[in-house]
Short mmCIF file of C-alpha atoms in Angstrom, two decimals:
data_model
loop_
_atom_site.label_atom_id
_atom_site.label_comp_id
_atom_site.label_asym_id
_atom_site.label_seq_id
_atom_site.Cartn_x
_atom_site.Cartn_y
_atom_site.Cartn_z
CA UNK A 20 76.13 -15.12 145.04
CA UNK A 21 78.92 -17.65 145.67
CA UNK A 22 80.69 -15.40 148.33
CA UNK A 23 77.03 -15.43 150.50
CA UNK A 24 75.80 -18.34 148.87
CA UNK A 25 78.33 -21.03 148.03
CA UNK A 26 76.12 -23.75 146.77
CA UNK A 27 73.63 -22.00 144.85
CA UNK A 28 73.71 -20.13 141.36
CA UNK A 29 71.77 -18.92 138.52
CA UNK A 30 71.98 -20.75 135.03
CA UNK A 31 70.93 -19.00 132.10
CA UNK A 32 70.72 -20.86 128.25
CA UNK A 33 69.48 -21.08 125.18
CA UNK A 34 68.42 -24.46 123.44
CA UNK A 35 67.01 -26.00 120.25
CA UNK A 36 65.20 -29.29 119.99
CA UNK A 37 62.32 -31.39 119.30
CA UNK A 38 58.97 -31.73 120.80
CA UNK A 39 55.84 -33.45 119.33
CA UNK A 40 53.21 -35.61 119.60
CA UNK A 41 51.76 -39.65 118.44
CA UNK A 42 48.70 -40.32 118.71
CA UNK A 43 47.90 -44.14 119.91
CA UNK A 44 44.97 -46.73 119.19
CA UNK A 45 42.16 -46.80 121.61
CA UNK A 46 42.31 -50.28 122.83
CA UNK A 47 38.72 -50.92 123.17
CA UNK A 48 37.26 -49.14 119.81
CA UNK A 49 40.62 -49.07 117.54
CA UNK A 50 40.21 -45.61 116.61
CA UNK A 51 43.13 -43.39 116.35
CA UNK A 52 42.51 -39.54 117.05
CA UNK A 53 43.78 -36.94 114.87
CA UNK A 54 44.75 -33.18 115.34
CA UNK A 55 44.39 -31.89 111.75
CA UNK A 56 44.54 -35.03 110.54
CA UNK A 57 47.66 -35.71 111.80
CA UNK A 58 48.43 -38.90 113.92
CA UNK A 59 51.77 -37.79 114.65
CA UNK A 60 53.60 -34.38 114.41
CA UNK A 61 57.34 -32.79 115.33
CA UNK A 62 58.01 -29.27 115.86
CA UNK A 63 61.62 -27.58 115.90
CA UNK A 64 61.60 -25.60 118.88
CA UNK A 65 64.15 -22.78 120.24
CA UNK A 66 63.96 -21.60 123.75
CA UNK A 67 65.34 -19.90 126.72
CA UNK A 68 65.62 -21.04 130.26
CA UNK A 69 66.65 -19.69 133.45
CA UNK A 70 67.35 -21.69 136.43
CA UNK A 71 67.75 -22.04 140.05
CA UNK A 72 70.73 -23.90 140.25
CA UNK A 73 71.85 -25.59 143.89
CA UNK A 74 74.82 -28.05 143.90
CA UNK A 75 77.03 -29.67 146.34
CA UNK A 76 80.69 -29.75 145.74
CA UNK A 77 82.39 -33.81 146.91
CA UNK A 78 86.04 -33.22 145.28
CA UNK A 79 85.86 -33.16 141.92
CA UNK A 80 82.53 -34.17 141.36
CA UNK A 81 79.46 -31.41 142.06
CA UNK A 82 76.14 -33.12 142.40
CA UNK A 83 73.32 -30.42 140.83
CA UNK A 84 69.86 -29.80 141.16
CA UNK A 85 68.04 -27.05 139.39
CA UNK A 86 64.19 -25.35 138.75
CA UNK A 87 63.07 -22.66 136.63
CA UNK A 88 60.99 -21.16 133.68
CA UNK A 89 61.31 -21.53 129.93
CA UNK A 90 59.61 -19.91 126.93
CA UNK A 91 60.45 -20.86 123.50
CA UNK A 92 59.05 -20.92 119.61
CA UNK A 93 58.18 -22.97 117.62
CA UNK A 94 60.07 -22.65 114.49
CA UNK A 95 58.93 -25.76 112.27
CA UNK A 96 56.44 -28.28 112.09
CA UNK A 97 55.66 -31.53 110.07
CA UNK A 98 52.64 -33.38 110.15
CA UNK A 99 52.45 -36.96 109.25
CA UNK A 100 49.59 -39.74 108.93
CA UNK A 101 47.12 -40.87 106.34
CA UNK A 102 44.98 -37.82 106.99
CA UNK A 103 47.22 -35.21 106.43
CA UNK A 104 46.46 -32.71 103.67
CA UNK A 105 49.76 -32.37 101.81
CA UNK A 106 49.16 -28.46 101.65
CA UNK A 107 49.71 -28.23 105.84
CA UNK A 108 52.15 -31.30 106.33
CA UNK A 109 54.95 -28.21 106.88
CA UNK A 110 52.51 -25.37 107.43
CA UNK A 111 50.99 -23.51 110.97
CA UNK A 112 47.73 -23.27 111.05
CA UNK A 113 45.55 -20.27 112.57
CA UNK A 114 44.56 -22.80 115.37
CA UNK A 115 48.31 -23.78 116.07
CA UNK A 116 50.30 -22.22 118.95
CA UNK A 117 53.94 -21.36 118.20
CA UNK A 118 54.91 -19.73 121.32
CA UNK A 119 55.13 -21.80 124.33
CA UNK A 120 56.41 -21.74 127.95
CA UNK A 121 56.61 -23.46 131.30
CA UNK A 122 58.94 -25.29 134.02
CA UNK A 123 62.13 -27.37 133.93
CA UNK A 124 63.44 -29.21 136.77
CA UNK A 125 66.46 -31.45 136.85
CA UNK A 126 69.40 -33.50 139.05
CA UNK A 127 73.03 -34.44 137.57
CA UNK A 128 76.30 -34.84 138.08
CA UNK A 129 79.59 -32.86 137.20
CA UNK A 130 82.92 -34.16 136.89
CA UNK A 131 85.27 -31.60 137.46
CA UNK A 132 88.70 -30.84 135.96
CA UNK A 133 89.89 -27.12 136.02
CA UNK A 134 89.37 -25.74 133.87
CA UNK A 135 86.44 -27.75 132.27
CA UNK A 136 83.31 -29.75 133.54
CA UNK A 137 81.96 -32.10 132.19
CA UNK A 138 77.88 -32.37 132.65
CA UNK A 139 75.31 -35.13 132.87
CA UNK A 140 71.69 -34.31 133.29
CA UNK A 141 68.31 -35.24 133.54
CA UNK A 142 65.38 -32.85 133.04
CA UNK A 143 61.54 -32.93 132.98
CA UNK A 144 59.92 -30.01 131.08
CA UNK A 145 56.60 -29.14 131.46
CA UNK A 146 54.60 -26.66 128.92
CA UNK A 147 51.66 -24.42 130.14
CA UNK A 148 51.11 -23.46 126.69
CA UNK A 149 48.45 -25.50 124.43
CA UNK A 150 49.72 -27.01 121.07
CA UNK A 151 46.08 -25.83 119.30
CA UNK A 152 43.24 -23.70 120.05
CA UNK A 153 41.48 -25.78 122.73
CA UNK A 154 38.39 -25.24 120.76
CA UNK A 155 39.89 -25.95 117.31
CA UNK A 156 37.31 -28.56 116.53
CA UNK A 157 33.96 -27.61 118.09
CA UNK A 158 33.16 -24.55 120.84
CA UNK A 159 31.70 -27.16 122.49
CA UNK A 160 34.08 -29.95 122.89
CA UNK A 161 37.70 -28.75 124.10
CA UNK A 162 40.71 -30.62 123.45
CA UNK A 163 44.01 -30.00 125.21
CA UNK A 164 47.31 -30.93 124.66
CA UNK A 165 50.69 -29.72 126.93
CA UNK A 166 53.81 -31.29 125.94
CA UNK A 167 55.53 -32.83 129.02
CA UNK A 168 59.51 -33.90 127.97
CA UNK A 169 61.98 -35.63 129.53
CA UNK A 170 65.82 -35.01 128.52
CA UNK A 171 69.05 -36.81 129.26
CA UNK A 172 72.01 -34.07 127.77
CA UNK A 173 75.78 -34.23 128.52
CA UNK A 174 77.87 -31.05 128.19
CA UNK A 175 81.68 -29.62 128.41
CA UNK A 176 81.34 -26.21 130.37
CA UNK A 177 84.32 -23.69 130.46
CA UNK A 178 85.46 -21.71 133.33
CA UNK A 179 85.78 -18.50 131.79
CA UNK A 180 86.97 -16.87 135.02
CA UNK A 181 88.69 -18.05 138.58
CA UNK A 182 86.01 -19.26 140.93
CA UNK A 183 85.07 -16.87 143.45
CA UNK A 184 83.61 -17.35 146.62
CA UNK A 185 84.25 -19.16 149.61
CA UNK A 186 84.93 -22.88 150.40
CA UNK A 187 83.96 -24.81 152.41
CA UNK A 188 86.89 -24.55 154.92
CA UNK A 189 86.58 -21.06 154.70
CA UNK A 190 83.07 -20.81 155.86
CA UNK A 191 84.23 -23.17 158.96
CA UNK A 192 87.12 -21.10 159.96
CA UNK A 193 84.82 -17.93 159.85
CA UNK A 194 81.86 -19.55 161.84
CA UNK A 195 84.48 -20.77 164.41
CA UNK A 196 85.42 -17.11 164.43
CA UNK A 197 82.26 -15.63 165.24
CA UNK A 198 81.33 -18.50 167.75
CA UNK A 199 84.64 -18.18 169.70
CA UNK A 200 86.37 -14.99 168.65
CA UNK A 201 89.48 -16.93 167.41
CA UNK A 202 91.63 -15.50 164.40
#
């Protein structure tokens, strides 16, 4: 797409990370809620993402904004807290949801030193998949928990081929030729 839209592209990726929750004490009552007896829970998650990326190049600096969907699978679980049954500390229950999906959006900056780029990104990931079945406690009182994560990442990207497409100067020259008929 860089031949026609030089500042737009797609980013496909695989990621491995952690997500979870920690219950906090209710200031009025002093009560701490639990899910299956756990006041804290950590999941290992593998995911795939497809992001539309817009970037603007200024010399050896690239400014980026990206947005798109993600889907993942919760691989492992670790529950903790004073009320967790030892049998379920590392076990997914029938009421736990392992598949997750949602949206990601972020912004970043890259330093470009051909053939490598050093990227620094900040992203927000919101999952549209609840952590558990909403009615796991009661068919009358539903409980929802949707993960919302903020991530800061750094990465080293390698150019595997020459950059193709038109530069800003080439696009200006082409526009001038179209308008004024110059060559």
